[in-house]
């Protein structure tokens, strides 16, 4: 869980089909969150995956946890259950705008991916605002037919976080 930014090395050449597969995977992930089909969200993660939301400031200071930390698909699934049964919050939707991912081979069948994002949030009353910006640092397992996150680290640009961070980014 290093805070070292991903950099595509000049010698790293990723097959265009693999790059497209990753882009499709990341787009499908965003659509699940944007369309409110949150029950599908845990399926994007490997059984022992890590999902973390932190700030750039925490990342640079080396603080290990930050805003949210889920270890394993079980914790990720519990997060969805809590959203649906225990948490009370004003209804809202997200709209993810994703930057083109930078991809490098980590090892056979596993890639490291960095992509930037902006998330707009629209409340039930129609008020829309820029909610979050930052970058995703991912490790994705491509060995099966369905790609899965081994690790998804959401690094927020700002340490100012709305108390309504209930849905995953």
PDB file of N, CA and C in Angstrom, residues 14 27 42 55 70-71 83 110 120 126 148 169:
ATOM      1  N   UNK A  14       1.441  -2.106 -23.094  1.00  0.00           N
ATOM      2  CA  UNK A  14       0.249  -2.880 -22.758  1.00  0.00           C
ATOM      3  C   UNK A  14      -0.528  -3.130 -24.044  1.00  0.00           C
ATOM      4  N   UNK A  27     -15.336   1.656 -16.498  1.00  0.00           N
ATOM      5  CA  UNK A  27     -16.579   2.323 -16.891  1.00  0.00           C
ATOM      6  C   UNK A  27     -17.787   1.604 -16.298  1.00  0.00           C
ATOM      7  N   UNK A  42     -20.005  -5.047  -4.872  1.00  0.00           N
ATOM      8  CA  UNK A  42     -19.006  -5.988  -4.337  1.00  0.00           C
ATOM      9  C   UNK A  42     -18.455  -6.954  -5.381  1.00  0.00           C
ATOM     10  N   UNK A  55      -7.310  10.779   1.729  1.00  0.00           N
ATOM     11  CA  UNK A  55      -7.021  12.070   1.107  1.00  0.00           C
ATOM     12  C   UNK A  55      -5.574  12.107   0.642  1.00  0.00           C
ATOM     13  N   UNK A  70     -11.977  -0.931   3.795  1.00  0.00           N
ATOM     14  CA  UNK A  70     -12.632  -2.239   3.778  1.00  0.00           C
ATOM     15  C   UNK A  70     -11.609  -3.273   3.341  1.00  0.00           C
ATOM     16  N   UNK A  71     -11.491  -4.327   4.118  1.00  0.00           N
ATOM     17  CA  UNK A  71     -10.563  -5.406   3.787  1.00  0.00           C
ATOM     18  C   UNK A  71     -11.373  -6.670   3.529  1.00  0.00           C
ATOM     19  N   UNK A  83     -25.704   0.471   4.019  1.00  0.00           N
ATOM     20  CA  UNK A  83     -26.291   1.558   3.224  1.00  0.00           C
ATOM     21  C   UNK A  83     -27.788   1.356   3.033  1.00  0.00           C
ATOM     22  N   UNK A 110      -1.813  -9.450 -13.677  1.00  0.00           N
ATOM     23  CA  UNK A 110      -2.162  -8.383 -12.732  1.00  0.00           C
ATOM     24  C   UNK A 110      -1.568  -7.078 -13.235  1.00  0.00           C
ATOM     25  N   UNK A 120     -19.769  14.192  -9.744  1.00  0.00           N
ATOM     26  CA  UNK A 120     -20.812  15.178  -9.502  1.00  0.00           C
ATOM     27  C   UNK A 120     -21.929  14.488  -8.729  1.00  0.00           C
ATOM     28  N   UNK A 126     -32.700  18.429  -6.731  1.00  0.00           N
ATOM     29  CA  UNK A 126     -32.180  18.884  -8.016  1.00  0.00           C
ATOM     30  C   UNK A 126     -30.864  19.629  -7.939  1.00  0.00           C
ATOM     31  N   UNK A 148     -11.185  -8.212 -11.664  1.00  0.00           N
ATOM     32  CA  UNK A 148     -11.561  -7.874 -10.292  1.00  0.00           C
ATOM     33  C   UNK A 148     -10.474  -7.010  -9.666  1.00  0.00           C
ATOM     34  N   UNK A 169     -17.141   5.629  -3.844  1.00  0.00           N
ATOM     35  CA  UNK A 169     -16.627   6.393  -4.976  1.00  0.00           C
ATOM     36  C   UNK A 169     -15.960   5.402  -5.895  1.00  0.00           C
TER      37      UNK A 169
END
